[in-house]
Short mmCIF file of C-alpha atoms and ligand atoms in Angstrom, two decimals:
data_model
loop_
_atom_site.label_atom_id
_atom_site.label_comp_id
_atom_site.label_asym_id
_atom_site.label_seq_id
_atom_site.Cartn_x
_atom_site.Cartn_y
_atom_site.Cartn_z
CA UNK A 1 96.87 97.07 35.57
CA UNK A 2 95.36 100.31 33.46
CA UNK A 3 94.54 103.14 34.27
CA UNK A 4 92.53 105.58 32.32
CA UNK A 5 92.38 108.63 34.02
CA UNK A 6 90.09 111.42 32.96
CA UNK A 7 90.85 110.80 29.33
CA UNK A 8 89.84 113.10 26.60
CA UNK A 9 90.43 112.53 22.43
CA UNK A 10 88.91 115.09 21.45
CA UNK A 11 89.71 115.24 16.73
CA UNK A 12 89.44 118.52 14.50
CA UNK A 13 87.20 117.65 11.12
CA UNK A 14 86.18 120.13 8.84
CA UNK A 15 86.12 122.11 11.80
CA UNK A 16 84.60 120.30 13.55
CA UNK A 17 85.36 119.78 16.96
CA UNK A 18 84.84 115.34 17.63
CA UNK A 19 84.59 114.50 21.05
CA UNK A 20 85.50 110.71 20.26
CA UNK A 21 86.20 110.60 24.01
CA UNK A 22 84.54 112.58 26.82
CA UNK A 23 86.18 111.97 29.97
CA UNK A 24 86.52 108.58 30.34
CA UNK A 25 87.95 106.36 34.31
CA UNK A 26 88.78 103.42 34.03
CA UNK A 27 90.56 100.38 35.21
CA UNK A 28 91.46 97.26 34.43
CA UNK A 29 92.89 94.51 36.65
CA UNK A 30 96.16 92.99 35.58
CA UNK A 31 95.20 89.54 34.71
CA UNK A 32 91.52 89.89 33.43
CA UNK A 33 89.84 89.28 29.74
CA UNK A 34 88.59 92.97 30.04
CA UNK A 35 85.73 93.57 27.42
CA UNK A 36 84.36 96.83 25.78
CA UNK A 37 81.58 97.05 23.40
CA UNK A 38 79.54 99.44 22.48
CA UNK A 39 77.86 100.10 18.72
CA UNK A 40 79.78 101.58 15.63
CA UNK A 41 81.42 105.24 16.90
CA UNK A 42 80.91 104.84 20.39
CA UNK A 43 84.91 105.78 20.75
CA UNK A 44 86.08 102.11 21.79
CA UNK A 45 88.66 101.91 18.70
CA UNK A 46 90.01 105.53 19.80
CA UNK A 47 89.98 104.24 23.53
CA UNK A 48 91.91 100.95 23.21
CA UNK A 49 94.36 102.63 20.75
CA UNK A 50 95.51 105.69 23.53
CA UNK A 51 96.37 102.44 25.62
CA UNK A 52 99.85 102.01 23.82
CA UNK A 53 99.44 105.41 22.36
CA UNK A 54 99.13 104.73 18.93
CA UNK A 55 96.89 108.12 19.56
CA UNK A 56 97.07 110.88 22.32
CA UNK A 57 95.08 111.83 24.25
CA UNK A 58 93.92 115.40 24.28
CA UNK A 59 94.11 115.17 28.13
CA UNK A 60 94.34 112.40 30.80
CA UNK A 61 97.09 110.05 31.54
CA UNK A 62 97.01 106.13 30.68
CA UNK A 63 98.77 104.03 33.74
CA UNK A 64 99.72 100.98 33.99
CA UNK A 65 102.01 99.43 36.55
CA UNK A 66 101.89 102.40 37.90
CA UNK A 67 103.66 103.67 34.90
CA UNK A 68 102.32 107.04 33.20
CA UNK A 69 102.56 106.23 29.68
CA UNK A 70 101.41 109.93 28.76
CA UNK A 71 104.93 111.46 30.44
CA UNK A 72 107.26 108.61 28.46
CA UNK A 73 109.65 109.91 25.78
CA UNK A 74 110.27 107.97 22.71
CA UNK A 75 112.36 105.94 23.72
CA UNK A 76 110.92 104.96 26.91
CA UNK A 77 107.56 104.70 24.55
CA UNK A 78 109.03 102.18 22.66
CA UNK A 79 110.36 100.04 25.07
CA UNK A 80 106.92 99.81 27.37
CA UNK A 81 105.14 99.07 23.75
CA UNK A 82 106.94 96.06 23.14
CA UNK A 83 104.85 94.56 26.97
CA UNK A 84 101.89 95.28 24.57
CA UNK A 85 100.75 93.12 21.42
CA UNK A 86 97.46 94.10 19.87
CA UNK A 87 95.13 92.49 16.81
CA UNK A 88 93.07 93.44 15.17
CA UNK A 89 89.94 92.86 12.85
CA UNK A 90 91.27 92.20 9.23
CA UNK A 91 94.48 90.68 10.95
CA UNK A 92 96.70 93.43 9.41
CA UNK A 93 99.28 90.73 8.07
CA UNK A 94 101.94 91.23 5.50
CA UNK A 95 100.89 89.86 2.39
CA UNK A 96 103.90 89.11 1.09
CA UNK A 97 105.36 87.44 3.63
CA UNK A 98 105.40 84.61 4.75
CA UNK A 99 103.41 83.39 8.01
CA UNK A 100 106.68 82.91 9.36
CA UNK A 101 108.17 86.22 8.58
CA UNK A 102 104.73 87.71 9.44
CA UNK A 103 104.80 86.49 12.90
CA UNK A 104 109.15 87.25 13.20
CA UNK A 105 108.42 90.65 12.06
CA UNK A 106 108.40 92.02 15.63
CA UNK A 107 111.50 90.06 17.12
CA UNK A 108 113.57 91.41 13.91
CA UNK A 109 112.64 94.87 14.35
CA UNK A 110 113.61 94.56 18.40
CA UNK A 111 116.68 93.15 16.96
CA UNK A 112 116.68 89.95 18.53
CA UNK A 113 119.12 87.22 16.73
CA UNK A 114 118.19 84.62 14.77
CA UNK A 115 119.04 81.12 16.55
CA UNK A 116 116.10 82.97 19.33
CA UNK A 117 113.76 83.96 16.56
CA UNK A 118 113.40 80.47 15.60
CA UNK A 119 112.83 78.60 18.67
CA UNK A 120 110.14 81.92 19.73
CA UNK A 121 108.87 80.56 16.38
CA UNK A 122 108.60 76.78 16.21
CA UNK A 123 106.82 77.70 19.96
CA UNK A 124 104.25 79.96 17.94
CA UNK A 125 103.85 77.78 15.75
CA UNK A 126 103.41 74.99 18.06
CA UNK A 127 100.98 76.87 19.92
CA UNK A 128 98.10 77.83 17.13
CA UNK A 129 98.69 74.78 15.63
CA UNK A 130 99.73 76.02 12.22
CA UNK A 131 103.41 74.47 11.57
CA UNK A 132 102.20 73.10 8.91
CA UNK A 133 101.32 76.32 6.97
CA UNK A 134 104.93 78.00 7.84
CA UNK A 135 105.75 78.78 4.14
CA UNK A 136 101.94 79.65 3.32
CA UNK A 137 100.99 83.15 2.46
CA UNK A 138 98.10 84.62 3.89
CA UNK A 139 96.02 84.49 1.06
CA UNK A 140 96.32 80.54 1.04
CA UNK A 141 94.77 80.65 4.70
CA UNK A 142 91.19 81.04 6.08
CA UNK A 143 90.28 83.70 7.69
CA UNK A 144 90.33 81.91 11.04
CA UNK A 145 94.20 80.99 10.77
CA UNK A 146 95.02 84.50 9.53
CA UNK A 147 93.93 85.38 12.85
CA UNK A 148 95.71 82.38 14.63
CA UNK A 149 98.87 83.63 12.69
CA UNK A 150 98.04 87.52 13.83
CA UNK A 151 97.68 86.35 17.74
CA UNK A 152 101.36 84.33 17.29
CA UNK A 153 102.93 87.68 15.53
CA UNK A 154 101.07 89.72 19.06
CA UNK A 155 102.57 87.05 21.21
CA UNK A 156 106.11 86.81 20.13
CA UNK A 157 107.80 89.22 22.14
CA UNK A 158 105.43 87.78 25.78
CA UNK A 159 103.95 91.15 25.78
CA UNK A 160 102.00 91.22 29.47
CA UNK A 161 98.87 93.11 27.44
CA UNK A 162 97.41 92.05 24.47
CA UNK A 163 94.86 94.10 23.23
CA UNK A 164 91.52 93.11 20.49
CA UNK A 165 90.13 95.37 18.63
CA UNK A 166 87.13 93.53 17.09
CA UNK A 167 89.76 90.48 16.46
CA UNK A 168 86.57 88.41 15.84
CA UNK A 169 83.95 90.74 14.01
CA UNK A 170 85.10 89.51 10.84
CA UNK A 171 84.80 85.41 11.59
CA UNK A 172 82.28 83.41 11.27
CA UNK A 173 80.86 81.67 14.63
CA UNK A 174 82.43 79.28 14.99
CA UNK A 175 85.80 80.06 14.11
CA UNK A 176 85.19 83.27 16.69
CA UNK A 177 84.36 80.22 19.22
CA UNK A 178 87.54 78.26 18.59
CA UNK A 179 89.60 82.04 17.92
CA UNK A 180 87.78 83.44 21.66
CA UNK A 181 88.70 79.28 22.99
CA UNK A 182 92.62 80.88 21.86
CA UNK A 183 92.72 84.06 24.21
CA UNK A 184 90.67 82.74 26.99
CA UNK A 185 93.85 79.89 27.26
CA UNK A 186 96.56 82.92 26.90
CA UNK A 187 94.87 84.40 29.68
CA UNK A 188 94.26 81.60 31.48
CA UNK A 189 97.91 80.13 31.09
CA UNK A 190 100.10 83.10 30.34
CA UNK A 191 98.31 85.78 32.37
CA UNK A 192 97.87 88.17 29.90
CA UNK A 193 95.46 90.91 30.93
CA UNK A 194 93.44 91.09 27.42
CA UNK A 195 91.26 94.33 26.56
CA UNK A 196 88.58 93.00 23.87
CA UNK A 197 86.85 95.96 21.94
CA UNK A 198 83.23 94.41 20.70
CA UNK A 199 80.15 95.20 18.90
CA UNK A 200 78.91 91.33 19.97
CA UNK A 201 77.29 90.83 22.65
CA UNK A 202 77.96 86.79 22.98
CA UNK A 203 81.75 87.58 22.42
CA UNK A 204 81.68 89.56 26.33
CA UNK A 205 79.46 86.74 26.92
CA UNK A 206 82.05 83.97 26.60
CA UNK A 207 84.98 85.33 27.66
CA UNK A 208 84.88 88.45 29.72
CA UNK A 209 85.37 88.74 33.74
CA UNK A 210 84.39 92.22 33.27
CA UNK A 211 82.97 95.01 30.24
CA UNK A 212 82.05 98.29 30.04
CA UNK A 213 79.80 99.57 27.83
CA UNK A 214 80.32 102.66 25.45
CA UNK A 215 78.04 105.24 23.84
CA UNK A 216 79.45 108.71 22.54
CA UNK A 217 83.15 108.36 24.10
CA UNK A 218 81.78 107.89 27.37
CA UNK A 219 81.43 104.70 29.70
CA UNK A 220 77.72 104.39 30.72
CA UNK A 221 78.15 101.37 32.63
CA UNK A 222 80.79 99.19 33.70
CA UNK A 223 81.35 96.18 35.74
CA UNK A 224 81.75 91.96 36.40
CA UNK A 225 80.26 89.98 33.00
CA UNK A 226 77.68 88.41 35.17
CA UNK A 227 76.66 91.93 36.78
CA UNK A 228 75.84 93.93 34.08
CA UNK A 229 73.74 90.38 32.03
CA UNK A 230 71.99 89.68 35.45
CA UNK A 231 70.87 93.67 36.47
CA UNK A 232 72.15 96.49 33.53
CA UNK A 233 70.79 99.45 34.03
CA UNK A 234 71.28 101.58 30.90
CA UNK A 235 68.75 101.10 27.76
CA UNK A 236 71.96 100.68 25.25
CA UNK A 237 72.67 97.71 28.09
CA UNK A 238 69.73 96.25 27.76
CA UNK A 239 69.89 96.41 24.45
CA UNK A 240 72.87 94.62 23.98
CA UNK A 241 72.10 92.22 26.28
CA UNK A 242 68.63 91.31 24.87
CA UNK A 243 70.74 89.62 21.85
CA UNK A 244 71.79 87.59 23.78
CA UNK A 245 68.88 86.73 26.69
CA UNK A 246 65.49 85.85 25.71
CA UNK A 247 64.09 89.00 27.44
CA UNK A 248 60.70 88.73 26.05
CA UNK A 249 58.25 86.38 26.13
CA UNK A 250 58.16 84.63 22.31
CA UNK A 251 54.60 85.65 21.09
CA UNK A 252 53.76 82.71 20.17
CA UNK A 253 53.42 81.06 22.78
CA UNK A 254 51.77 84.51 24.21
CA UNK A 255 49.12 83.32 21.26
CA UNK A 256 48.54 80.42 22.64
CA UNK A 257 47.32 81.77 26.08
CA UNK A 258 43.95 81.58 27.40
CA UNK A 259 44.60 84.16 29.46
CA UNK A 260 46.20 86.91 27.24
CA UNK A 261 46.33 89.93 30.16
CA UNK A 262 50.08 90.88 29.60
CA UNK A 263 50.02 91.85 32.99
CA UNK A 264 49.91 89.26 34.73
CA UNK A 265 52.87 87.32 33.23
CA UNK A 266 56.28 87.79 34.77
CA UNK A 267 59.62 87.17 33.89
CA UNK A 268 61.62 85.62 36.84
CA UNK A 269 65.57 85.67 36.45
CA UNK A 270 67.80 83.32 38.87
CA UNK A 271 71.49 83.00 39.37
CA UNK A 272 72.97 78.98 39.66
CA UNK A 273 71.74 75.79 38.08
CA UNK A 274 69.95 74.37 40.68
CA UNK A 275 67.51 76.59 42.65
CA UNK A 276 64.87 77.00 39.99
CA UNK A 277 62.87 74.22 40.23
CA UNK A 278 62.83 73.74 44.20
CA UNK A 279 61.77 77.90 44.62
CA UNK A 280 58.31 77.82 42.13
CA UNK A 281 57.84 74.00 43.40
CA UNK A 282 57.89 75.76 47.10
CA UNK A 283 55.60 79.08 45.52
CA UNK A 284 53.03 76.86 44.01
CA UNK A 285 52.90 74.45 47.70
CA UNK A 286 52.71 77.77 49.51
CA UNK A 287 50.26 80.36 47.61
CA UNK A 288 47.31 79.53 46.67
CA UNK A 289 48.41 80.72 43.08
CA UNK A 290 48.04 79.38 39.41
CA UNK A 291 51.37 79.74 38.45
CA UNK A 292 52.15 78.59 34.93
CA UNK A 293 55.59 78.37 33.32
CA UNK A 294 55.18 79.43 30.01
CA UNK A 295 59.44 79.18 28.81
CA UNK A 296 62.38 78.99 30.53
CA UNK A 297 66.45 78.34 29.23
CA UNK A 298 69.29 79.03 30.86
CA UNK A 299 72.36 80.81 29.55
CA UNK A 300 75.91 80.54 30.32
CA UNK A 301 77.68 83.98 31.20
CA UNK A 302 81.64 83.19 30.86
CA UNK A 303 81.62 80.00 33.50
CA UNK A 304 78.04 81.09 35.65
CA UNK A 305 74.74 80.48 34.99
CA UNK A 306 71.73 82.71 34.26
CA UNK A 307 68.31 81.34 34.22
CA UNK A 308 65.22 82.68 33.07
CA UNK A 309 62.07 81.39 32.66
CA UNK A 310 57.78 83.28 32.16
CA UNK A 311 55.70 82.64 34.09
CA UNK A 312 51.74 83.58 34.59
CA UNK A 313 50.18 84.35 37.78
CA UNK A 314 46.27 84.55 38.02
CA UNK A 315 45.07 85.23 41.55
CA UNK A 316 43.67 87.23 44.46
CA UNK A 317 45.79 90.70 43.45
CA UNK A 318 47.79 90.69 46.58
CA UNK A 319 48.39 86.38 47.18
CA UNK A 320 50.33 87.38 43.99
CA UNK A 321 52.44 90.30 45.64
CA UNK A 322 53.11 88.33 48.59
CA UNK A 323 54.18 84.97 45.97
CA UNK A 324 56.82 88.01 44.13
CA UNK A 325 57.91 89.01 47.59
CA UNK A 326 58.47 85.80 48.54
CA UNK A 327 60.47 85.51 44.91
CA UNK A 328 62.59 88.09 46.33
CA UNK A 329 63.54 87.12 49.11
CA UNK A 330 64.84 83.80 47.35
CA UNK A 331 67.49 86.02 45.55
CA UNK A 332 65.25 86.04 42.36
CA UNK A 333 64.88 88.73 39.96
CA UNK A 334 60.76 89.65 38.84
CA UNK A 335 60.04 91.82 36.50
CA UNK A 336 56.18 91.92 35.51
CA UNK A 337 55.53 90.71 31.43
CA UNK A 338 57.98 91.05 29.42
CA UNK A 339 56.08 90.61 26.79
CA UNK A 340 57.01 91.25 22.74
CA UNK A 341 54.37 93.67 21.50
P1 ADP B 401 84.09 103.01 17.53
O1 ADP B 401 85.55 101.86 17.15
O2 ADP B 401 83.78 101.83 18.86
O3 ADP B 401 83.15 102.31 16.15
P2 ADP B 401 85.90 105.04 17.13
O4 ADP B 401 86.84 104.92 18.10
O5 ADP B 401 86.25 104.90 15.77
O6 ADP B 401 84.52 103.85 17.82
O7 ADP B 401 85.51 106.28 16.41
C1 ADP B 401 85.50 107.04 17.69
C2 ADP B 401 84.40 109.22 16.76
O8 ADP B 401 85.44 109.35 16.87
C3 ADP B 401 83.57 108.82 15.66
O9 ADP B 401 82.65 109.71 15.79
C4 ADP B 401 84.48 108.78 14.69
O10 ADP B 401 84.30 108.95 13.51
C5 ADP B 401 85.69 109.91 15.43
N1 ADP B 401 87.38 109.56 14.52
C6 ADP B 401 87.75 108.41 14.89
N2 ADP B 401 88.97 108.80 14.48
C7 ADP B 401 89.33 109.64 14.13
C8 ADP B 401 89.29 110.36 13.08
N3 ADP B 401 91.44 110.28 12.86
N4 ADP B 401 89.84 111.85 12.68
C9 ADP B 401 88.57 112.44 13.02
N5 ADP B 401 87.38 111.54 13.54
C10 ADP B 401 88.19 110.19 14.05
MG1 MG B 402 85.96 100.56 15.72
#
């Protein structure tokens, strides 16, 4: 478990005081994949660099598995840091060293004997599926391959925590997915806690169990990924969700409607796959209204499904209200309009 307790980080820049982090309190459960999302400048990189104390906080404590990292002396810190691996957006490989040398480097620095290093190297090359590139240089690799080498290097010393700062931001969507799958595998098979900083909501959607949303050095929202996707509260969170979930009715569908009254359009949100049709059919049967399904889709959020349906409800205002209440009683989230105007 990683705990941030009242963490602040201030920088002095040209006489100005920058609050990169402002009173952060956050708990990252052991064994989870924990996402931190925010726009550029929100403080994400500063936050993740505090975990292994590459930066020191101005105030507050970082506690990892009951050890207060901020209270450790240099020697103890070096020891503890060996339990934390890190990967980066631009991979940070040594260009003049081969794949094998890059992966072995952290073990060399820790004084691990050659035979043991070789054994671990072979395991890791197998794991990242790059045995055939052992003697290649970073220049000869694709972006996805470079990040796999970065991952192998980060795992060399069997860390308990893996920090990822925009690890897929320089990769195309397909390569991003394959790297995310690899990270998921590492988490599931080796129980390694993964902290994932990103500005891309689909990264969170694909792999994270929990997510914190950051803005201007603060955590503005926090929860399980499913909670955040199904019930975003802060406007910034909603904006991020919109990049993944269709939250507004496509304009061409609206244009083709006979009755274009925006107030008659509702966005229904369902958790889980099964109930959708049953609930809608039951509503049509029970209430004397016109219920027109305009658009429906489903999104998978790290193993759970969120279904969305845009409907038009026409008829008596009171009966429409009863219909909405009926939906809500059946666990459906109902929002009016959602029309893009
Ligand atoms: P993010 O990773 O979310 O884009 P950062 O953590 O890199 O954000 O930066 C947060 C804020 O702190 C920004 O305003 C940035 O300019 C400032 N900052 C980060 N590092 C330094 C530094 N070494 N010196 C001065 N200001 C910094
Ligand atoms: Mg950053």
